Coordinates of C-alpha atoms and ligand atoms in Angstrom, one line a residue:
M89 CA 42.3 120.5 147.0
A90 CA 45.3 120.5 149.5
E91 CA 45.3 116.7 149.3
N92 CA 45.5 116.8 145.5
S93 CA 48.4 119.2 145.5
T94 CA 50.3 117.1 148.0
I95 CA 49.8 114.1 145.7
T96 CA 50.9 116.2 142.6
I97 CA 54.1 117.4 144.5
C98 CA 54.9 113.8 145.5
L99 CA 54.4 112.5 142.0
M100 CA 56.6 115.3 140.6
A101 CA 59.3 114.6 143.1
I102 CA 59.2 110.8 142.3
L103 CA 59.4 111.7 138.6
F104 CA 62.3 114.0 139.1
I105 CA 64.2 111.5 141.2
T106 CA 63.6 108.7 138.7
R107 CA 64.7 111.0 135.8
L108 CA 67.8 112.0 137.7
A109 CA 68.7 108.5 138.5
S110 CA 68.2 107.4 135.0
T111 CA 70.2 110.3 133.5
L112 CA 73.0 109.6 135.9
G113 CA 72.8 106.0 135.2
K114 CA 72.8 106.5 131.4
S115 CA 75.8 108.8 131.4
R116 CA 77.8 106.7 133.9
P117 CA 76.5 103.2 134.3
W118 CA 79.8 102.4 135.9
T119 CA 81.3 99.1 134.8
G120 CA 82.6 96.2 136.8
F121 CA 85.7 96.1 134.7
L122 CA 87.0 99.6 135.4
S123 CA 87.8 101.3 138.7
P124 CA 85.2 103.9 139.7
R125 CA 88.1 106.1 140.5
L126 CA 88.4 106.8 136.8
Q127 CA 85.3 108.9 137.1
T128 CA 87.2 111.4 139.3
L129 CA 90.0 112.0 136.7
H130 CA 90.1 115.2 134.6
F131 CA 89.4 113.4 131.4
A132 CA 86.4 111.4 132.7
R133 CA 84.0 113.6 130.6
N134 CA 85.7 112.1 127.5
L135 CA 85.2 108.5 128.7
H136 CA 82.0 107.0 127.3
L137 CA 80.1 103.9 128.3
E138 CA 76.9 104.3 126.4
P139 CA 75.8 101.4 124.2
D140 CA 76.3 103.5 121.0
A141 CA 79.8 104.4 121.9
I142 CA 80.6 100.8 122.8
K143 CA 79.0 99.5 119.6
S144 CA 80.9 101.9 117.4
V145 CA 84.3 100.3 118.3
S146 CA 83.3 96.7 118.8
S147 CA 83.5 95.9 115.1
D148 CA 85.9 96.6 112.3
Y149 CA 86.2 96.5 108.5
G150 CA 86.5 92.7 108.7
N151 CA 83.1 92.5 110.4
L152 CA 83.9 89.0 111.7
V153 CA 85.2 89.8 115.2
H154 CA 83.0 91.6 117.7
E155 CA 84.3 92.5 121.1
N156 CA 82.9 95.1 123.6
P157 CA 85.2 97.3 125.5
A158 CA 84.2 98.5 128.9
A159 CA 84.6 102.1 127.8
V160 CA 85.7 104.3 124.9
L161 CA 87.9 107.3 125.4
Y162 CA 87.4 110.2 122.9
P163 CA 90.6 112.1 123.8
S164 CA 90.7 115.8 123.4
S165 CA 94.4 116.0 124.0
I166 CA 97.5 113.7 124.2
E167 CA 97.3 114.2 128.0
D168 CA 94.0 112.4 128.1
I169 CA 95.7 109.4 126.6
T170 CA 98.8 109.5 128.9
S171 CA 96.5 109.9 132.0
L172 CA 94.4 107.0 131.0
I173 CA 97.4 104.7 130.5
K174 CA 99.2 105.9 133.6
F175 CA 96.0 105.3 135.6
S176 CA 95.8 101.7 134.3
Y177 CA 99.5 101.1 134.8
N178 CA 99.3 102.2 138.4
N179 CA 96.1 100.4 139.1
Y180 CA 96.2 97.2 141.2
T181 CA 94.5 95.4 138.3
P182 CA 95.5 97.2 135.1
F183 CA 93.0 97.2 132.2
T184 CA 93.8 96.9 128.5
V185 CA 94.0 99.9 126.2
A186 CA 93.7 99.8 122.4
A187 CA 94.3 102.8 120.1
R188 CA 91.7 102.7 117.3
G189 CA 92.7 104.5 114.1
H190 CA 90.1 104.1 111.5
G191 CA 89.1 100.6 112.5
H192 CA 90.2 99.2 109.1
S193 CA 91.7 96.0 110.6
V194 CA 90.0 92.8 109.7
G195 CA 90.5 90.7 112.8
G196 CA 89.7 92.8 115.8
Q197 CA 93.2 94.2 116.2
A198 CA 92.0 97.6 117.4
M199 CA 89.5 96.1 119.9
A200 CA 89.9 95.8 123.7
S201 CA 87.6 93.3 125.2
N202 CA 86.5 94.8 128.6
G203 CA 89.3 97.4 128.4
V204 CA 89.3 100.9 127.0
V205 CA 89.4 101.8 123.3
V206 CA 91.0 105.1 122.5
D207 CA 89.2 106.5 119.5
M208 CA 92.2 108.3 118.0
M209 CA 90.1 110.0 115.3
S210 CA 88.5 112.2 117.9
L211 CA 91.8 114.1 118.2
R212 CA 91.3 115.4 114.7
H213 CA 88.4 117.5 115.9
H214 CA 90.5 119.1 118.7
K215 CA 93.6 120.1 116.8
N216 CA 92.0 122.9 114.7
G217 CA 93.9 122.0 111.6
T218 CA 97.2 121.7 113.4
G219 CA 97.4 117.9 113.0
I220 CA 99.6 118.2 109.9
T221 CA 102.3 120.8 109.5
V222 CA 105.0 121.0 106.8
S223 CA 108.5 122.3 107.6
K224 CA 112.0 122.2 106.3
S225 CA 115.4 121.6 108.0
P226 CA 118.9 121.7 106.6
S227 CA 119.5 118.0 107.5
L228 CA 116.1 116.5 106.5
G229 CA 114.9 118.8 103.8
F230 CA 111.0 119.0 103.7
Y231 CA 109.0 116.9 106.2
A232 CA 105.6 116.8 107.7
D233 CA 104.7 116.4 111.3
V234 CA 101.5 114.4 111.4
G235 CA 99.3 113.3 114.3
G236 CA 99.0 109.5 114.6
E237 CA 95.2 110.0 114.2
Q238 CA 95.4 111.7 110.8
L239 CA 94.2 110.0 107.6
W240 CA 96.7 109.6 104.8
I241 CA 94.3 111.3 102.4
D242 CA 94.5 114.4 104.6
V243 CA 98.3 114.1 104.7
L244 CA 98.2 114.1 100.9
R245 CA 95.8 117.1 100.7
S246 CA 97.8 119.2 103.2
T247 CA 101.3 118.5 101.9
I248 CA 100.4 119.0 98.3
E249 CA 99.3 122.5 99.1
H250 CA 103.0 123.1 99.7
G251 CA 104.0 121.3 96.5
F252 CA 105.3 118.3 98.4
A253 CA 104.1 114.8 99.3
P254 CA 105.2 111.6 101.1
V255 CA 106.7 109.0 98.7
S256 CA 105.4 105.8 100.2
W257 CA 101.7 105.1 100.1
T258 CA 99.1 102.5 100.7
D259 CA 96.6 101.7 97.9
Y260 CA 93.8 103.2 100.0
L261 CA 94.2 106.5 101.8
Y262 CA 91.4 106.4 104.4
L263 CA 93.7 104.7 106.9
T264 CA 95.4 106.5 109.9
V265 CA 99.1 107.2 110.1
G266 CA 99.3 105.4 113.4
G267 CA 97.4 102.4 112.0
T268 CA 99.6 101.8 108.9
L269 CA 102.9 102.5 110.8
S270 CA 101.9 99.8 113.3
N271 CA 101.9 97.4 110.3
A272 CA 104.2 98.6 107.6
G273 CA 102.1 100.5 105.0
I274 CA 102.8 98.9 101.6
S275 CA 101.8 99.3 97.9
G276 CA 103.3 99.5 94.5
T277 CA 105.6 102.3 95.8
T278 CA 107.3 100.0 98.3
F279 CA 109.8 98.3 95.8
R280 CA 111.4 101.7 95.3
Y281 CA 110.7 103.9 98.3
G282 CA 110.3 101.2 101.0
P283 CA 107.2 100.7 103.1
Q284 CA 105.8 103.7 105.0
I285 CA 107.7 102.7 108.1
S286 CA 111.0 103.3 106.2
N287 CA 110.0 106.9 105.6
V288 CA 109.6 108.1 109.2
Y289 CA 112.2 110.4 110.8
E290 CA 110.8 110.7 114.3
M291 CA 107.8 109.9 116.4
D292 CA 106.1 110.9 119.7
V293 CA 104.9 107.7 121.4
V294 CA 102.9 107.2 124.6
T295 CA 104.4 104.0 126.1
G296 CA 102.6 101.4 128.2
K297 CA 103.8 103.3 131.3
G298 CA 102.0 106.4 130.2
E299 CA 105.2 108.3 129.3
V300 CA 105.5 110.5 126.2
V301 CA 108.8 109.7 124.5
T302 CA 110.2 111.3 121.4
C303 CA 112.1 108.7 119.4
S304 CA 114.1 108.4 116.2
S305 CA 116.9 106.3 114.9
R306 CA 119.3 108.4 117.0
S307 CA 117.4 109.0 120.1
N308 CA 115.4 106.4 122.0
S309 CA 116.0 104.2 119.0
E310 CA 114.9 101.0 120.6
L311 CA 111.4 102.4 121.0
F312 CA 111.5 103.9 117.5
Y313 CA 112.3 100.6 115.8
A314 CA 109.9 98.7 118.1
V315 CA 106.9 100.8 117.3
L316 CA 107.4 100.7 113.5
G317 CA 105.6 97.6 112.4
G318 CA 105.0 96.9 116.1
L319 CA 101.3 96.1 115.9
G320 CA 100.5 98.7 118.6
Q321 CA 102.4 96.7 121.2
F322 CA 104.8 99.3 122.6
G323 CA 103.0 102.6 122.6
I324 CA 100.5 104.8 121.0
I325 CA 101.9 107.0 118.1
T326 CA 100.7 110.5 118.6
R327 CA 103.0 112.2 116.1
A328 CA 105.2 111.0 113.2
R329 CA 107.6 113.0 111.2
I330 CA 107.3 111.9 107.6
A331 CA 109.8 112.4 104.7
L332 CA 108.5 114.6 101.8
E333 CA 109.6 115.0 98.2
P334 CA 108.4 117.5 95.6
A335 CA 104.9 116.2 94.4
P336 CA 104.6 115.3 90.8
K337 CA 101.7 116.5 88.8
R338 CA 100.5 113.6 86.7
V339 CA 100.9 109.9 86.3
K340 CA 101.2 107.5 83.3
W341 CA 99.4 104.4 84.5
V342 CA 99.7 101.2 82.6
R343 CA 98.4 97.6 82.8
M344 CA 99.7 94.7 80.8
L345 CA 98.2 91.2 80.8
Y346 CA 100.1 87.9 80.9
S347 CA 98.9 84.4 80.4
D348 CA 102.2 82.9 81.6
F349 CA 103.1 83.2 85.3
S350 CA 106.9 83.0 84.9
A351 CA 106.9 85.7 82.2
F352 CA 104.8 87.9 84.5
T353 CA 107.0 87.5 87.5
K354 CA 110.2 87.7 85.5
D355 CA 109.0 91.1 84.1
Q356 CA 107.9 92.3 87.5
E357 CA 111.3 91.5 88.9
L358 CA 113.1 93.1 86.1
L359 CA 111.2 96.3 86.6
I360 CA 111.7 96.5 90.4
S361 CA 115.4 95.9 89.9
I362 CA 115.7 99.5 88.8
N363 CA 114.8 101.0 92.2
G364 CA 117.2 103.8 93.2
R365 CA 115.3 106.7 94.8
K366 CA 117.1 109.2 92.6
Q367 CA 117.2 106.9 89.5
K368 CA 115.4 108.8 86.9
N369 CA 114.5 105.9 84.7
A370 CA 112.9 103.8 87.5
L371 CA 109.1 103.3 87.8
D372 CA 107.4 104.9 90.7
Y373 CA 104.9 102.1 91.3
L374 CA 104.6 98.4 90.4
E375 CA 101.9 96.0 91.5
G376 CA 100.2 92.9 90.0
S377 CA 96.9 91.1 90.3
L378 CA 95.0 88.1 89.1
L379 CA 92.1 88.2 86.7
M380 CA 90.0 85.0 87.0
V381 CA 87.0 83.5 85.3
Q382 CA 85.0 83.9 88.5
G383 CA 85.4 87.7 88.7
P384 CA 85.1 90.8 86.5
P385 CA 88.4 92.6 85.3
N386 CA 87.3 95.8 87.1
N387 CA 86.5 95.7 90.8
W388 CA 86.1 98.1 93.8
R389 CA 89.9 98.7 94.1
S390 CA 90.0 100.2 90.6
S391 CA 87.9 100.4 87.5
F392 CA 90.8 100.8 85.2
F393 CA 89.7 99.1 82.1
P394 CA 87.3 101.0 79.8
S395 CA 84.1 99.0 79.1
S396 CA 85.0 98.8 75.4
D397 CA 88.0 96.6 76.3
I398 CA 86.1 94.3 78.7
P399 CA 84.9 91.7 76.1
K400 CA 88.4 91.3 74.7
I401 CA 89.9 90.9 78.2
M402 CA 87.2 88.5 79.3
S403 CA 87.8 86.3 76.3
L404 CA 91.5 86.1 77.2
V405 CA 90.6 85.2 80.8
T406 CA 88.1 82.5 79.7
Q407 CA 90.8 81.0 77.4
H408 CA 93.4 80.8 80.2
A409 CA 91.3 80.7 83.4
I410 CA 93.9 82.9 85.1
I411 CA 95.4 86.0 83.6
Y412 CA 98.1 87.9 85.5
C413 CA 98.0 91.7 85.3
L414 CA 101.1 93.8 85.7
E415 CA 100.3 97.3 86.8
A416 CA 102.9 100.1 86.6
A417 CA 103.0 103.8 87.0
K418 CA 105.5 106.6 86.3
Y419 CA 105.0 110.1 87.6
Y420 CA 105.8 113.2 85.6
D421 CA 105.6 117.0 85.8
D422 CA 106.1 119.9 83.4
E423 CA 109.8 119.2 83.2
T424 CA 109.5 115.5 82.3
R425 CA 106.2 115.8 80.3
Q426 CA 108.2 115.5 77.0
T427 CA 110.3 112.5 78.0
V428 CA 108.0 110.3 80.1
D429 CA 106.6 108.3 77.2
K430 CA 110.0 107.6 75.8
D431 CA 111.2 106.5 79.3
L432 CA 108.3 104.1 79.6
Q433 CA 108.9 102.7 76.1
Q434 CA 112.5 102.0 77.0
L435 CA 111.5 100.4 80.3
F436 CA 108.9 98.2 78.7
K437 CA 111.0 97.1 75.7
G438 CA 111.3 93.3 75.6
L439 CA 108.5 92.6 78.1
S440 CA 106.5 89.5 77.4
F441 CA 102.9 90.5 78.0
V442 CA 100.3 89.2 75.6
D443 CA 100.4 91.1 72.3
G444 CA 97.8 93.8 72.1
F445 CA 97.0 93.6 75.9
M446 CA 98.7 96.8 77.1
F447 CA 96.4 99.5 78.4
E448 CA 97.3 103.0 79.4
K449 CA 95.8 106.0 81.3
D450 CA 97.0 109.4 82.1
V451 CA 95.6 110.8 85.4
S452 CA 96.4 113.4 87.9
Y453 CA 98.7 112.4 90.8
V454 CA 96.0 112.9 93.4
D455 CA 93.5 110.9 91.4
F456 CA 96.0 108.1 91.0
L457 CA 96.8 107.9 94.7
N458 CA 93.1 108.2 95.7
R459 CA 92.0 105.6 93.0
V460 CA 90.3 103.3 95.5
R461 CA 88.0 105.9 96.9
S462 CA 85.4 105.9 94.0
G463 CA 85.1 102.1 94.4
E464 CA 84.5 102.5 98.1
E465 CA 81.8 105.2 97.5
K466 CA 80.0 102.9 95.0
L467 CA 80.1 100.0 97.5
H468 CA 78.8 102.2 100.2
S469 CA 75.9 103.4 98.1
Q470 CA 75.0 99.7 97.4
G471 CA 75.3 98.8 101.1
L472 CA 78.2 96.5 100.2
W473 CA 81.1 98.2 102.0
D474 CA 80.2 96.9 105.5
V475 CA 80.0 93.2 104.6
P476 CA 82.4 90.6 106.1
H477 CA 86.0 90.7 104.8
P478 CA 87.8 87.4 105.4
W479 CA 91.1 88.7 104.1
L480 CA 94.5 87.0 103.9
N481 CA 97.7 88.9 103.3
L482 CA 101.0 87.1 103.0
F483 CA 104.7 87.7 102.1
L484 CA 106.2 84.9 100.1
P485 CA 109.9 84.3 99.4
K486 CA 110.7 84.7 95.7
S487 CA 112.2 81.2 95.5
R488 CA 108.8 79.6 96.1
I489 CA 106.4 81.7 94.0
S490 CA 106.0 79.0 91.3
D491 CA 105.0 76.4 93.9
F492 CA 102.5 79.0 95.3
N493 CA 101.1 79.7 91.8
K494 CA 100.4 76.0 91.2
G495 CA 99.5 74.9 94.7
V496 CA 97.3 77.9 95.6
F497 CA 96.2 79.9 92.6
H498 CA 95.5 76.8 90.4
D499 CA 94.8 74.0 92.8
I500 CA 92.9 75.8 95.5
V501 CA 91.6 79.2 94.4
L502 CA 90.6 78.3 90.8
K503 CA 89.2 74.9 91.7
R504 CA 87.2 76.1 94.6
N505 CA 85.7 78.8 92.4
I506 CA 84.6 81.1 95.2
T507 CA 87.1 84.0 95.0
T508 CA 85.3 86.9 93.4
G509 CA 87.4 89.6 95.2
V510 CA 90.7 91.2 94.5
V511 CA 93.9 89.1 94.5
L512 CA 97.1 91.1 94.5
F513 CA 100.5 89.7 93.7
Y514 CA 103.7 91.8 93.4
P515 CA 107.3 91.8 94.5
M516 CA 109.4 94.2 96.6
N517 CA 113.0 94.6 97.6
R518 CA 114.2 93.5 101.1
Q519 CA 116.9 96.2 101.1
K520 CA 114.2 98.9 101.4
W521 CA 113.2 97.5 104.8
D522 CA 115.1 98.0 108.0
D523 CA 115.6 94.8 109.9
K524 CA 115.7 96.6 113.2
M525 CA 112.0 97.4 112.9
S526 CA 109.4 95.0 114.3
A527 CA 107.8 94.2 110.9
V528 CA 108.7 90.7 109.7
I529 CA 109.4 89.8 106.1
P530 CA 110.8 86.7 104.3
D531 CA 114.5 86.2 104.4
E532 CA 115.2 86.7 100.6
D533 CA 116.3 89.8 98.7
V534 CA 113.1 89.8 96.7
F535 CA 109.8 88.7 98.2
Y536 CA 106.2 88.9 97.0
T537 CA 103.1 90.1 98.7
V538 CA 99.9 88.3 98.0
G539 CA 96.6 89.7 99.1
F540 CA 93.3 87.8 99.0
L541 CA 91.0 90.8 99.6
H542 CA 87.7 88.9 99.8
S543 CA 84.3 90.5 100.4
S544 CA 81.7 87.9 101.3
G545 CA 78.1 87.7 102.3
F546 CA 77.0 87.4 106.0
D547 CA 76.2 83.7 105.6
D548 CA 79.0 82.5 103.4
W549 CA 82.2 84.0 104.8
Q550 CA 83.1 80.6 106.3
A551 CA 83.9 79.3 102.8
Y552 CA 86.5 82.1 102.3
D553 CA 87.8 81.6 105.8
Q554 CA 88.2 77.9 105.0
Q555 CA 90.0 78.7 101.8
N556 CA 92.4 81.0 103.7
K557 CA 93.1 78.2 106.2
D558 CA 93.7 75.7 103.4
I559 CA 96.2 78.2 101.7
L560 CA 98.1 78.5 105.0
K561 CA 98.0 74.7 105.4
F562 CA 99.3 74.2 101.9
C563 CA 102.2 76.6 102.5
H564 CA 103.1 74.9 105.8
Q565 CA 103.0 71.4 104.2
A566 CA 105.0 72.5 101.2
G567 CA 107.6 74.2 103.4
I568 CA 107.0 77.7 101.9
E569 CA 108.2 80.1 104.6
I570 CA 105.5 82.7 104.4
K571 CA 105.0 85.6 106.8
Q572 CA 101.5 87.0 107.3
Y573 CA 101.1 90.7 106.7
L574 CA 98.4 92.3 109.0
P575 CA 98.9 89.0 110.8
L576 CA 96.2 87.0 112.5
H577 CA 97.5 84.2 114.7
N578 CA 95.6 82.0 117.2
S579 CA 98.3 80.9 119.7
Y580 CA 101.4 82.2 121.4
K581 CA 103.3 79.4 119.5
E582 CA 102.2 80.8 116.2
W583 CA 103.3 84.3 117.2
I584 CA 106.8 83.0 118.2
N585 CA 106.9 81.3 114.8
H586 CA 105.7 84.5 113.1
F587 CA 108.5 86.6 114.5
G588 CA 111.1 83.9 114.2
S589 CA 114.6 85.3 114.9
K590 CA 112.9 88.7 116.0
W591 CA 110.8 87.1 118.7
R592 CA 113.3 87.5 121.5
R593 CA 113.8 91.2 120.9
F594 CA 110.0 91.7 120.4
R595 CA 109.4 90.2 123.9
E596 CA 112.2 92.2 125.5
R597 CA 110.8 95.3 124.0
K598 CA 107.4 94.5 125.3
A599 CA 108.8 94.0 128.8
Q600 CA 110.6 97.4 128.5
F601 CA 107.8 99.6 127.0
D602 CA 104.6 97.9 128.0
P603 CA 105.5 95.7 131.0
K604 CA 101.9 95.2 132.2
M605 CA 100.9 94.1 128.7
M606 CA 98.1 96.6 128.4
L607 CA 98.4 97.8 124.8
S608 CA 96.6 96.5 121.7
P609 CA 95.2 93.3 123.2
G610 CA 93.2 92.8 120.0
Q611 CA 96.4 91.5 118.3
R612 CA 96.2 88.5 120.7
I613 CA 99.9 88.2 121.2
F614 CA 100.5 88.4 124.9
N615 CA 96.9 87.8 126.1
D616 CA 97.5 84.3 127.4
I617 CA 100.6 84.6 129.4
Ligands
FAD1208 P1 93.2 100.3 113.1 O1 92.5 99.1 112.4 O2 92.3 101.2 113.8 O3 94.3 99.7 114.0 C1 95.2 98.8 113.6 C2 96.2 98.4 114.7 O4 97.1 99.5 115.0 C3 95.5 98.1 116.1 O5 96.3 97.1 116.7 C4 95.6 99.4 116.8 O6 95.5 99.2 118.2 C5 96.9 100.0 116.3 N1 96.9 101.4 116.2 C6 96.0 102.3 115.7 N2 96.4 103.5 115.8 C7 97.6 103.5 116.5 C8 98.5 104.5 116.9 N3 98.2 105.8 116.7 N4 99.6 104.1 117.6 C9 99.8 102.8 117.8 N5 99.0 101.8 117.4 C10 97.9 102.2 116.8 N6 97.5 98.2 104.2 C11 98.6 98.4 103.5 O7 99.7 98.3 104.0 N7 98.5 98.8 102.2 C12 97.3 99.0 101.6 O8 97.2 99.3 100.4 C13 96.1 98.7 102.3 N8 94.9 98.9 101.8 C14 93.8 98.7 102.6 C15 92.5 98.9 102.0 C16 91.4 98.7 102.8 C17 90.1 99.0 102.2 C18 91.5 98.3 104.1 C19 90.3 98.1 104.9 C20 92.8 98.1 104.7 C21 93.9 98.3 103.9 N9 95.2 98.1 104.5 C22 96.3 98.3 103.7 C23 95.4 97.6 105.8 C24 95.6 98.7 106.8 O9 96.8 99.3 106.6 C25 95.6 98.2 108.2 O10 94.5 97.5 108.5 C26 95.7 99.4 109.2 O11 95.9 98.9 110.5 C27 94.4 100.2 109.1 O12 94.6 101.4 109.7 P2 93.6 101.9 110.7 O13 93.9 103.4 111.0 O14 92.2 101.6 110.4 O15 94.0 101.1 112.0

């Protein structure tokens, strides 16, 4: 009996020790890449190494690049972020740190192989609704102070409660403020209001030294301009002060179809030439896209066309192989309800779209801005949202768009017959961008953005990738000086070429604000030096 109980006690002790060891091991299987001293810091409880945490940040919307960090920080305060960066900065061997917004990059830009990914979205849970505040000042008028981790959809919802809204948007709103400001943030509103980076008054940024710096065009301006379009290279945006205007109520949303490329682009350019912020007769939004025989007129980005019009549209597309779709919108409210149609008629007078192929909708402002969401939900429900996305986004100088139309749309895309996704094509005005910012655009007054927003299967993405490479090769050989938007480059030389005349300053800013080159390694700019 005594012998039995000794054995039982021994077994229980062994079980307890094994459980304890395994629990400790599970919560902190300390990694060879990070200093164990990190465990002793106050935020260590927010640093996670479990496989689930690692997996959640080792992929992105592109689903083509997969890189494991050593740990994930779920910050509960800005201080967690500053402490992490300071620790790395002062470490004998610094580790890399990547802010991850909503992970909607397509090439691993928010990843940090063997470093630490800071999951910015976790800050949203710790702010108790204080992540977006609306205020007014005599010099700025109304503005919103917004955490870098906030989604634009939430910025819209919060500001509209006060009757205000930002003026510059992306097509899709489930992106973070920090993520789009690190690129530019573009859409059909850019021709008139500039990209989102042109609508920021001030930011708080945690630099690569772990310092929190408030910056604006007047104070710490070098950091301010560096961070806007800076691909996460100079600091982590924790707050941005965004310009607001009174929010309109409704939107007249129009699409017109063209069979002729020059007529299409001539009309787009005419419409974006009226672009004063206060100019009452200007459009609020202008985009364009391609309809091709290999894809349906409606797609996940928007199901604009009513099903009754689809046969008529498809027959036009079949007749011409490529149809160009000009998309425009004008906002209105109670005051302009009576005049908006007349204003649009005036604006569209003399445009050369195919007779009988103008379509119109009248929707609420919020539904218009959030138009991509329903497509996303549908794809989610079909399990098609998380497929590979071999995207290519470019800026093209206006002077070469005809060459691009022939060489790319006709001779590559149409002939290859694989593009079933969205292809966007619309112009914007250079004067709405600030050259001091890090974002790079072509050196012409008007330039176009083209977006090949492909969704592919898991075993055929290479065909799309190859097409993207062939498009880039064609541009290079034809001497078309494109700039990639949401850039993906493979070598240091390509990055130097990408930034062109801005490269020297970009490098100097890196040396100043992130001298140990820790931040956003997933962009692969400074990794090899
Ligand atoms: P992430 O992918 O998480 O991060 C992107 C980069 O920014 C990384 O390098 C990351 O380290 C850095 N970063 C993230 N947060 C911060 C921060 N707080 N401070 C500093 N750096 C940070 N873009 C447009 O301009 N217009 C569009 O209409 C548009 N539509 C899109 C639609 C879809 C469906 C998708 C998937 C993307 C779209 N994009 C569009 C692209 C999008 O703007 C970029 O991919 C953007 O980076 C995504 O934001 P995110 O919050 O997911 O950033």
